[in-house]
Amino acid sequence: MYSIIVVPAHAADSTDQLRLAPGETLPFGRIAPPGGGRHLTLPHHGVSRRAGTLSASGTHWTLSNLSGDRTYVVENPEGAGEHIKIAPGRLGAPIPFEFSRVVLPAGGELLGFDVWAPRHEYADEALPSPGGEPTAIAFALDRSKRYFLVLTALCEPRLRGAPHAPLPTVEQTAERLRPLWPGANRAAVQWNIDYLAVKLRLKPGPDTADPGPRLNGKKESLVSLALRFDLVRESDLLALGAGSGEAR
């Protein structure tokens, strides 16, 4: 069973993919080493001859940066900008993402390749409760409410594969939701954004003694929180095309 699948940028089909079983390694760099063996070649003058290695484990993989002067970045394309920096000379950095994009700076350009790690393991079910008080719900969100529809519309550009896409404006969000919510307008959408900021504890409620500072970048904070903790998932986008939210 393969642990990771490496997909070069030029890959046309599955025959160009490189598959590693647990315990196997794959060097990458500008020039394949003498003596043969598998190697991911990145033929660019800005890439080191021995740029690094990938190593497959049972349920994850590691990246070693053999460059002496440049940092590599491993992005999670499904995580709204989530990434890990691998410093020059770092060996065996563990990568937790199921889908990753390795990005290398190369002579003013950014080169990259993708890595799939399909062998992540999960518990079949939650551990039995030891008794006592139940654990409080982390984020009490109701997917049938309009506020969740607003949150989903805000997250939509980044869930559709553009992790650095600008967020829609309040007006664009209202227009996006109007087929599902005929009364959607700027004021209604903004009210739901403010409500979410309080509900997710990004700012104190209006009934507190200390209202606290005004939250800047409210939409960005909401989307960042929602995507980091999977409060909104790609499957929730179906509601934007066919479903409708109930009144809050």
PDB file of C-alpha atoms in Angstrom:
ATOM      1  CA  MET A   1       0.000   0.000   0.000  1.00  0.00           C
ATOM      2  CA  TYR A   2       1.400   3.363  -0.999  1.00  0.00           C
ATOM      3  CA  SER A   3       1.768   6.004   1.697  1.00  0.00           C
ATOM      4  CA  ILE A   4       2.122   9.099  -0.487  1.00  0.00           C
ATOM      5  CA  ILE A   5       1.679  10.033  -4.144  1.00  0.00           C
ATOM      6  CA  VAL A   6       3.878  12.773  -5.629  1.00  0.00           C
ATOM      7  CA  VAL A   7       2.414  14.645  -8.594  1.00  0.00           C
ATOM      8  CA  PRO A   8       4.921  16.772 -10.578  1.00  0.00           C
ATOM      9  CA  ALA A   9       3.703  20.068 -12.019  1.00  0.00           C
ATOM     10  CA  HIS A  10       4.080  18.725 -15.556  1.00  0.00           C
ATOM     11  CA  ALA A  11       2.183  15.483 -14.856  1.00  0.00           C
ATOM     12  CA  ALA A  12      -0.241  14.715 -17.665  1.00  0.00           C
ATOM     13  CA  ASP A  13      -1.744  11.545 -16.169  1.00  0.00           C
ATOM     14  CA  SER A  14      -1.182   8.925 -13.488  1.00  0.00           C
ATOM     15  CA  THR A  15       1.846   7.480 -15.307  1.00  0.00           C
ATOM     16  CA  ASP A  16       3.808  10.597 -14.347  1.00  0.00           C
ATOM     17  CA  GLN A  17       3.034  10.192 -10.643  1.00  0.00           C
ATOM     18  CA  LEU A  18       5.595   8.841  -8.186  1.00  0.00           C
ATOM     19  CA  ARG A  19       4.261   6.526  -5.466  1.00  0.00           C
ATOM     20  CA  LEU A  20       6.103   5.876  -2.233  1.00  0.00           C
ATOM     21  CA  ALA A  21       5.442   3.089   0.245  1.00  0.00           C
ATOM     22  CA  PRO A  22       6.213   3.511   3.952  1.00  0.00           C
ATOM     23  CA  GLY A  23       9.957   3.707   4.474  1.00  0.00           C
ATOM     24  CA  GLU A  24      10.768   4.842   0.935  1.00  0.00           C
ATOM     25  CA  THR A  25      12.377   8.191   0.099  1.00  0.00           C
ATOM     26  CA  LEU A  26      12.403  10.364  -2.999  1.00  0.00           C
ATOM     27  CA  PRO A  27      15.147  12.937  -3.616  1.00  0.00           C
ATOM     28  CA  PHE A  28      14.333  16.029  -5.649  1.00  0.00           C
ATOM     29  CA  GLY A  29      16.468  18.690  -7.271  1.00  0.00           C
ATOM     30  CA  ARG A  30      17.750  20.184 -10.492  1.00  0.00           C
ATOM     31  CA  ILE A  31      19.751  17.175 -11.650  1.00  0.00           C
ATOM     32  CA  ALA A  32      19.217  13.475 -11.070  1.00  0.00           C
ATOM     33  CA  PRO A  33      22.167  11.951  -9.198  1.00  0.00           C
ATOM     34  CA  PRO A  34      24.504   9.546 -11.040  1.00  0.00           C
ATOM     35  CA  GLY A  35      23.698   5.903 -10.642  1.00  0.00           C
ATOM     36  CA  GLY A  36      20.029   6.119 -11.444  1.00  0.00           C
ATOM     37  CA  GLY A  37      17.211   5.523  -9.028  1.00  0.00           C
ATOM     38  CA  ARG A  38      13.975   7.427  -8.674  1.00  0.00           C
ATOM     39  CA  HIS A  39      14.289  11.194  -8.567  1.00  0.00           C
ATOM     40  CA  LEU A  40      11.931  14.153  -8.950  1.00  0.00           C
ATOM     41  CA  THR A  41      13.735  16.462 -11.345  1.00  0.00           C
ATOM     42  CA  LEU A  42      12.982  20.201 -11.306  1.00  0.00           C
ATOM     43  CA  PRO A  43      15.017  21.453 -14.293  1.00  0.00           C
ATOM     44  CA  HIS A  44      15.429  25.093 -13.325  1.00  0.00           C
ATOM     45  CA  HIS A  45      18.688  26.961 -12.753  1.00  0.00           C
ATOM     46  CA  GLY A  46      17.267  28.373  -9.508  1.00  0.00           C
ATOM     47  CA  VAL A  47      16.798  24.930  -7.928  1.00  0.00           C
ATOM     48  CA  SER A  48      19.670  23.301  -6.038  1.00  0.00           C
ATOM     49  CA  ARG A  49      21.170  20.140  -7.492  1.00  0.00           C
ATOM     50  CA  ARG A  50      20.248  18.332  -4.272  1.00  0.00           C
ATOM     51  CA  ALA A  51      17.259  20.381  -3.153  1.00  0.00           C
ATOM     52  CA  GLY A  52      15.689  17.962  -0.700  1.00  0.00           C
ATOM     53  CA  THR A  53      14.052  14.623  -0.029  1.00  0.00           C
ATOM     54  CA  LEU A  54      10.564  13.318   0.705  1.00  0.00           C
ATOM     55  CA  SER A  55      10.207  10.364   3.059  1.00  0.00           C
ATOM     56  CA  ALA A  56       7.032   8.301   3.408  1.00  0.00           C
ATOM     57  CA  SER A  57       5.923   7.061   6.805  1.00  0.00           C
ATOM     58  CA  GLY A  58       2.927   4.924   7.676  1.00  0.00           C
ATOM     59  CA  THR A  59       0.399   7.736   8.018  1.00  0.00           C
ATOM     60  CA  HIS A  60       2.333  10.893   7.109  1.00  0.00           C
ATOM     61  CA  TRP A  61       5.419  12.083   5.286  1.00  0.00           C
ATOM     62  CA  THR A  62       8.417  14.258   5.991  1.00  0.00           C
ATOM     63  CA  LEU A  63      10.314  16.844   3.995  1.00  0.00           C
ATOM     64  CA  SER A  64      14.038  17.559   4.297  1.00  0.00           C
ATOM     65  CA  ASN A  65      15.317  20.888   2.949  1.00  0.00           C
ATOM     66  CA  LEU A  66      18.893  20.373   1.758  1.00  0.00           C
ATOM     67  CA  SER A  67      19.198  23.937   0.484  1.00  0.00           C
ATOM     68  CA  GLY A  68      21.645  26.147   2.301  1.00  0.00           C
ATOM     69  CA  ASP A  69      19.913  29.468   1.868  1.00  0.00           C
ATOM     70  CA  ARG A  70      16.227  29.224   0.982  1.00  0.00           C
ATOM     71  CA  THR A  71      13.042  28.355   2.809  1.00  0.00           C
ATOM     72  CA  TYR A  72      10.524  25.956   1.305  1.00  0.00           C
ATOM     73  CA  VAL A  73       6.794  26.289   1.930  1.00  0.00           C
ATOM     74  CA  VAL A  74       4.293  23.442   2.150  1.00  0.00           C
ATOM     75  CA  GLU A  75       0.772  24.736   1.548  1.00  0.00           C
ATOM     76  CA  ASN A  76      -2.548  23.143   2.346  1.00  0.00           C
ATOM     77  CA  PRO A  77      -4.635  24.122  -0.727  1.00  0.00           C
ATOM     78  CA  GLU A  78      -7.773  23.129   1.180  1.00  0.00           C
ATOM     79  CA  GLY A  79      -6.941  25.190   4.260  1.00  0.00           C
ATOM     80  CA  ALA A  80      -7.418  28.843   3.305  1.00  0.00           C
ATOM     81  CA  GLY A  81      -3.750  29.790   3.390  1.00  0.00           C
ATOM     82  CA  GLU A  82      -2.597  27.258   5.992  1.00  0.00           C
ATOM     83  CA  HIS A  83       1.064  26.437   5.429  1.00  0.00           C
ATOM     84  CA  ILE A  84       4.296  25.219   7.009  1.00  0.00           C
ATOM     85  CA  LYS A  85       7.723  26.781   6.453  1.00  0.00           C
ATOM     86  CA  ILE A  86      10.698  24.424   6.145  1.00  0.00           C
ATOM     87  CA  ALA A  87      13.884  26.321   6.952  1.00  0.00           C
ATOM     88  CA  PRO A  88      17.183  25.754   5.110  1.00  0.00           C
ATOM     89  CA  GLY A  89      18.889  22.633   6.414  1.00  0.00           C
ATOM     90  CA  ARG A  90      15.798  21.337   8.263  1.00  0.00           C
ATOM     91  CA  LEU A  91      15.650  17.551   8.175  1.00  0.00           C
ATOM     92  CA  GLY A  92      12.603  15.323   8.527  1.00  0.00           C
ATOM     93  CA  ALA A  93       9.945  18.012   8.998  1.00  0.00           C
ATOM     94  CA  PRO A  94       6.605  16.166   9.437  1.00  0.00           C
ATOM     95  CA  ILE A  95       3.788  17.273   7.110  1.00  0.00           C
ATOM     96  CA  PRO A  96       0.242  16.752   8.442  1.00  0.00           C
ATOM     97  CA  PHE A  97      -1.838  17.681   5.390  1.00  0.00           C
ATOM     98  CA  GLU A  98      -3.668  15.075   3.324  1.00  0.00           C
ATOM     99  CA  PHE A  99      -3.131  17.216   0.234  1.00  0.00           C
ATOM    100  CA  SER A 100      -0.048  19.426   0.046  1.00  0.00           C
ATOM    101  CA  ARG A 101       1.660  21.718  -2.413  1.00  0.00           C
ATOM    102  CA  VAL A 102       5.427  22.061  -1.995  1.00  0.00           C
ATOM    103  CA  VAL A 103       6.593  25.483  -3.192  1.00  0.00           C
ATOM    104  CA  LEU A 104      10.250  26.315  -3.873  1.00  0.00           C
ATOM    105  CA  PRO A 105      11.617  29.800  -4.668  1.00  0.00           C
ATOM    106  CA  ALA A 106      13.725  29.534  -7.810  1.00  0.00           C
ATOM    107  CA  GLY A 107      15.419  32.517  -9.424  1.00  0.00           C
ATOM    108  CA  GLY A 108      12.486  34.916  -9.073  1.00  0.00           C
ATOM    109  CA  GLU A 109       9.906  32.218  -9.782  1.00  0.00           C
ATOM    110  CA  LEU A 110       7.940  29.821  -7.614  1.00  0.00           C
ATOM    111  CA  LEU A 111       8.073  26.165  -8.592  1.00  0.00           C
ATOM    112  CA  GLY A 112       6.053  23.425  -7.023  1.00  0.00           C
ATOM    113  CA  PHE A 113       4.650  19.927  -6.973  1.00  0.00           C
ATOM    114  CA  ASP A 114       1.773  18.244  -5.169  1.00  0.00           C
ATOM    115  CA  VAL A 115       1.810  15.447  -2.620  1.00  0.00           C
ATOM    116  CA  TRP A 116      -1.183  13.309  -1.673  1.00  0.00           C
ATOM    117  CA  ALA A 117      -1.117  11.387   1.604  1.00  0.00           C
ATOM    118  CA  PRO A 118      -4.113   9.047   1.371  1.00  0.00           C
ATOM    119  CA  ARG A 119      -3.210   6.823   4.334  1.00  0.00           C
ATOM    120  CA  HIS A 120      -4.282   9.069   7.187  1.00  0.00           C
ATOM    121  CA  GLU A 121      -5.943   6.986   9.855  1.00  0.00           C
ATOM    122  CA  TYR A 122      -8.946   7.926  11.985  1.00  0.00           C
ATOM    123  CA  ALA A 123     -10.726   6.308  14.894  1.00  0.00           C
ATOM    124  CA  ASP A 124     -13.876   4.467  13.830  1.00  0.00           C
ATOM    125  CA  GLU A 125     -15.886   6.099  16.603  1.00  0.00           C
ATOM    126  CA  ALA A 126     -15.459   8.345  19.602  1.00  0.00           C
ATOM    127  CA  LEU A 127     -13.983   6.920  22.775  1.00  0.00           C
ATOM    128  CA  PRO A 128     -16.565   5.867  25.377  1.00  0.00           C
ATOM    129  CA  SER A 129     -17.489   8.595  27.823  1.00  0.00           C
ATOM    130  CA  PRO A 130     -15.997   8.218  31.317  1.00  0.00           C
ATOM    131  CA  GLY A 131     -19.202   9.705  32.746  1.00  0.00           C
ATOM    132  CA  GLY A 132     -19.854  12.999  34.460  1.00  0.00           C
ATOM    133  CA  GLU A 133     -20.766  16.255  32.773  1.00  0.00           C
ATOM    134  CA  PRO A 134     -20.867  16.108  28.962  1.00  0.00           C
ATOM    135  CA  THR A 135     -18.283  18.108  27.047  1.00  0.00           C
ATOM    136  CA  ALA A 136     -19.586  21.444  25.818  1.00  0.00           C
ATOM    137  CA  ILE A 137     -20.067  21.849  22.072  1.00  0.00           C
ATOM    138  CA  ALA A 138     -17.072  23.633  20.552  1.00  0.00           C
ATOM    139  CA  PHE A 139     -19.015  25.836  18.123  1.00  0.00           C
ATOM    140  CA  ALA A 140     -22.805  25.726  18.322  1.00  0.00           C
ATOM    141  CA  LEU A 141     -23.717  26.433  14.702  1.00  0.00           C
ATOM    142  CA  ASP A 142     -27.041  25.458  13.137  1.00  0.00           C
ATOM    143  CA  ARG A 143     -26.651  24.694   9.433  1.00  0.00           C
ATOM    144  CA  SER A 144     -30.343  25.413   8.829  1.00  0.00           C
ATOM    145  CA  LYS A 145     -30.058  29.096   9.832  1.00  0.00           C
ATOM    146  CA  ARG A 146     -29.438  32.061   7.601  1.00  0.00           C
ATOM    147  CA  TYR A 147     -26.325  33.079   9.499  1.00  0.00           C
ATOM    148  CA  PHE A 148     -24.723  29.786   8.421  1.00  0.00           C
ATOM    149  CA  LEU A 149     -25.713  30.465   4.819  1.00  0.00           C
ATOM    150  CA  VAL A 150     -23.958  33.845   5.080  1.00  0.00           C
ATOM    151  CA  LEU A 151     -20.857  32.208   6.551  1.00  0.00           C
ATOM    152  CA  THR A 152     -20.849  29.616   3.776  1.00  0.00           C
ATOM    153  CA  ALA A 153     -21.085  32.307   1.089  1.00  0.00           C
ATOM    154  CA  LEU A 154     -18.160  34.165   2.667  1.00  0.00           C
ATOM    155  CA  CYS A 155     -16.059  30.981   2.670  1.00  0.00           C
ATOM    156  CA  GLU A 156     -17.081  29.905  -0.838  1.00  0.00           C
ATOM    157  CA  PRO A 157     -14.179  31.402  -2.888  1.00  0.00           C
ATOM    158  CA  ARG A 158     -11.566  29.735  -0.702  1.00  0.00           C
ATOM    159  CA  LEU A 159     -13.407  26.437  -0.468  1.00  0.00           C
ATOM    160  CA  ARG A 160     -13.490  26.288  -4.261  1.00  0.00           C
ATOM    161  CA  GLY A 161      -9.726  25.972  -4.453  1.00  0.00           C
ATOM    162  CA  ALA A 162      -8.453  29.564  -4.241  1.00  0.00           C
ATOM    163  CA  PRO A 163      -6.942  29.759  -0.725  1.00  0.00           C
ATOM    164  CA  HIS A 164      -5.862  33.383  -1.102  1.00  0.00           C
ATOM    165  CA  ALA A 165      -8.943  34.633  -2.944  1.00  0.00           C
ATOM    166  CA  PRO A 166     -10.367  37.953  -1.721  1.00  0.00           C
ATOM    167  CA  LEU A 167     -13.524  37.585   0.300  1.00  0.00           C
ATOM    168  CA  PRO A 168     -16.812  38.724  -1.244  1.00  0.00           C
ATOM    169  CA  THR A 169     -18.110  42.108  -0.177  1.00  0.00           C
ATOM    170  CA  VAL A 170     -21.310  42.369   1.833  1.00  0.00           C
ATOM    171  CA  GLU A 171     -23.129  43.457  -1.340  1.00  0.00           C
ATOM    172  CA  GLN A 172     -21.730  40.504  -3.317  1.00  0.00           C
ATOM    173  CA  THR A 173     -22.757  38.139  -0.539  1.00  0.00           C
ATOM    174  CA  ALA A 174     -26.299  39.497  -0.573  1.00  0.00           C
ATOM    175  CA  GLU A 175     -26.479  39.090  -4.349  1.00  0.00           C
ATOM    176  CA  ARG A 176     -25.142  35.531  -4.105  1.00  0.00           C
ATOM    177  CA  LEU A 177     -27.786  34.576  -1.541  1.00  0.00           C
ATOM    178  CA  ARG A 178     -30.761  36.369  -3.071  1.00  0.00           C
ATOM    179  CA  PRO A 179     -32.008  33.362  -5.126  1.00  0.00           C
ATOM    180  CA  LEU A 180     -32.205  31.422  -1.847  1.00  0.00           C
ATOM    181  CA  TRP A 181     -33.130  34.309   0.403  1.00  0.00           C
ATOM    182  CA  PRO A 182     -35.221  36.891  -1.516  1.00  0.00           C
ATOM    183  CA  GLY A 183     -34.949  39.437   1.294  1.00  0.00           C
ATOM    184  CA  ALA A 184     -31.148  39.420   1.321  1.00  0.00           C
ATOM    185  CA  ASN A 185     -29.692  42.919   1.288  1.00  0.00           C
ATOM    186  CA  ARG A 186     -26.652  44.697   2.636  1.00  0.00           C
ATOM    187  CA  ALA A 187     -28.157  45.426   6.059  1.00  0.00           C
ATOM    188  CA  ALA A 188     -29.444  41.872   6.564  1.00  0.00           C
ATOM    189  CA  VAL A 189     -26.137  40.276   5.590  1.00  0.00           C
ATOM    190  CA  GLN A 190     -24.159  42.684   7.778  1.00  0.00           C
ATOM    191  CA  TRP A 191     -26.466  41.909  10.712  1.00  0.00           C
ATOM    192  CA  ASN A 192     -25.727  38.192  10.316  1.00  0.00           C
ATOM    193  CA  ILE A 193     -21.979  38.852  10.111  1.00  0.00           C
ATOM    194  CA  ASP A 194     -22.160  40.853  13.339  1.00  0.00           C
ATOM    195  CA  TYR A 195     -24.237  38.085  14.918  1.00  0.00           C
ATOM    196  CA  LEU A 196     -21.653  35.459  13.906  1.00  0.00           C
ATOM    197  CA  ALA A 197     -18.839  37.539  15.380  1.00  0.00           C
ATOM    198  CA  VAL A 198     -20.621  37.477  18.732  1.00  0.00           C
ATOM    199  CA  LYS A 199     -21.778  33.839  18.468  1.00  0.00           C
ATOM    200  CA  LEU A 200     -18.265  32.615  17.693  1.00  0.00           C
ATOM    201  CA  ARG A 201     -16.895  34.853  20.450  1.00  0.00           C
ATOM    202  CA  LEU A 202     -14.780  36.999  18.184  1.00  0.00           C
ATOM    203  CA  LYS A 203     -16.201  40.018  20.015  1.00  0.00           C
ATOM    204  CA  PRO A 204     -18.283  40.509  23.195  1.00  0.00           C
ATOM    205  CA  GLY A 205     -22.038  40.686  22.991  1.00  0.00           C
ATOM    206  CA  PRO A 206     -23.837  44.058  23.184  1.00  0.00           C
ATOM    207  CA  ASP A 207     -25.196  43.244  26.663  1.00  0.00           C
ATOM    208  CA  THR A 208     -21.768  42.944  28.303  1.00  0.00           C
ATOM    209  CA  ALA A 209     -20.469  45.602  30.661  1.00  0.00           C
ATOM    210  CA  ASP A 210     -17.352  46.087  28.553  1.00  0.00           C
ATOM    211  CA  PRO A 211     -18.163  46.058  24.830  1.00  0.00           C
ATOM    212  CA  GLY A 212     -14.454  45.862  24.011  1.00  0.00           C
ATOM    213  CA  PRO A 213     -12.726  47.232  20.920  1.00  0.00           C
ATOM    214  CA  ARG A 214     -14.331  47.165  17.511  1.00  0.00           C
ATOM    215  CA  LEU A 215     -13.286  44.051  15.604  1.00  0.00           C
ATOM    216  CA  ASN A 216     -11.354  44.968  12.481  1.00  0.00           C
ATOM    217  CA  GLY A 217     -11.240  42.494   9.616  1.00  0.00           C
ATOM    218  CA  LYS A 218     -14.419  40.838  10.858  1.00  0.00           C
ATOM    219  CA  LYS A 219     -15.101  38.846   7.689  1.00  0.00           C
ATOM    220  CA  GLU A 220     -11.496  37.690   7.451  1.00  0.00           C
ATOM    221  CA  SER A 221     -11.529  36.586  11.096  1.00  0.00           C
ATOM    222  CA  LEU A 222     -14.790  34.672  10.610  1.00  0.00           C
ATOM    223  CA  VAL A 223     -13.609  32.898   7.472  1.00  0.00           C
ATOM    224  CA  SER A 224     -10.224  32.086   8.970  1.00  0.00           C
ATOM    225  CA  LEU A 225     -11.840  30.534  12.043  1.00  0.00           C
ATOM    226  CA  ALA A 226     -14.454  28.647  10.003  1.00  0.00           C
ATOM    227  CA  LEU A 227     -11.910  27.103   7.647  1.00  0.00           C
ATOM    228  CA  ARG A 228      -9.256  26.340  10.240  1.00  0.00           C
ATOM    229  CA  PHE A 229     -11.691  24.319  12.327  1.00  0.00           C
ATOM    230  CA  ASP A 230     -13.826  22.898   9.465  1.00  0.00           C
ATOM    231  CA  LEU A 231     -16.932  24.727  10.622  1.00  0.00           C
ATOM    232  CA  VAL A 232     -17.786  25.125   6.938  1.00  0.00           C
ATOM    233  CA  ARG A 233     -16.867  22.324   4.539  1.00  0.00           C
ATOM    234  CA  GLU A 234     -16.900  21.910   0.796  1.00  0.00           C
ATOM    235  CA  SER A 235     -20.066  19.815   1.097  1.00  0.00           C
ATOM    236  CA  ASP A 236     -21.861  22.848   2.602  1.00  0.00           C
ATOM    237  CA  LEU A 237     -21.524  24.646  -0.738  1.00  0.00           C
ATOM    238  CA  LEU A 238     -24.357  22.490  -2.067  1.00  0.00           C
ATOM    239  CA  ALA A 239     -26.756  24.631  -0.056  1.00  0.00           C
ATOM    240  CA  LEU A 240     -25.751  27.700  -2.056  1.00  0.00           C
ATOM    241  CA  GLY A 241     -26.763  26.084  -5.310  1.00  0.00           C
ATOM    242  CA  ALA A 242     -29.870  24.165  -4.324  1.00  0.00           C
ATOM    243  CA  GLY A 243     -30.798  24.729  -0.709  1.00  0.00           C
ATOM    244  CA  SER A 244     -32.148  27.573   1.350  1.00  0.00           C
ATOM    245  CA  GLY A 245     -31.647  28.728   4.898  1.00  0.00           C
ATOM    246  CA  GLU A 246     -34.352  29.071   7.467  1.00  0.00           C
ATOM    247  CA  ALA A 247     -34.792  32.337   9.329  1.00  0.00           C
ATOM    248  CA  ARG A 248     -32.567  32.689  12.350  1.00  0.00           C
TER     249      ARG A 248
END
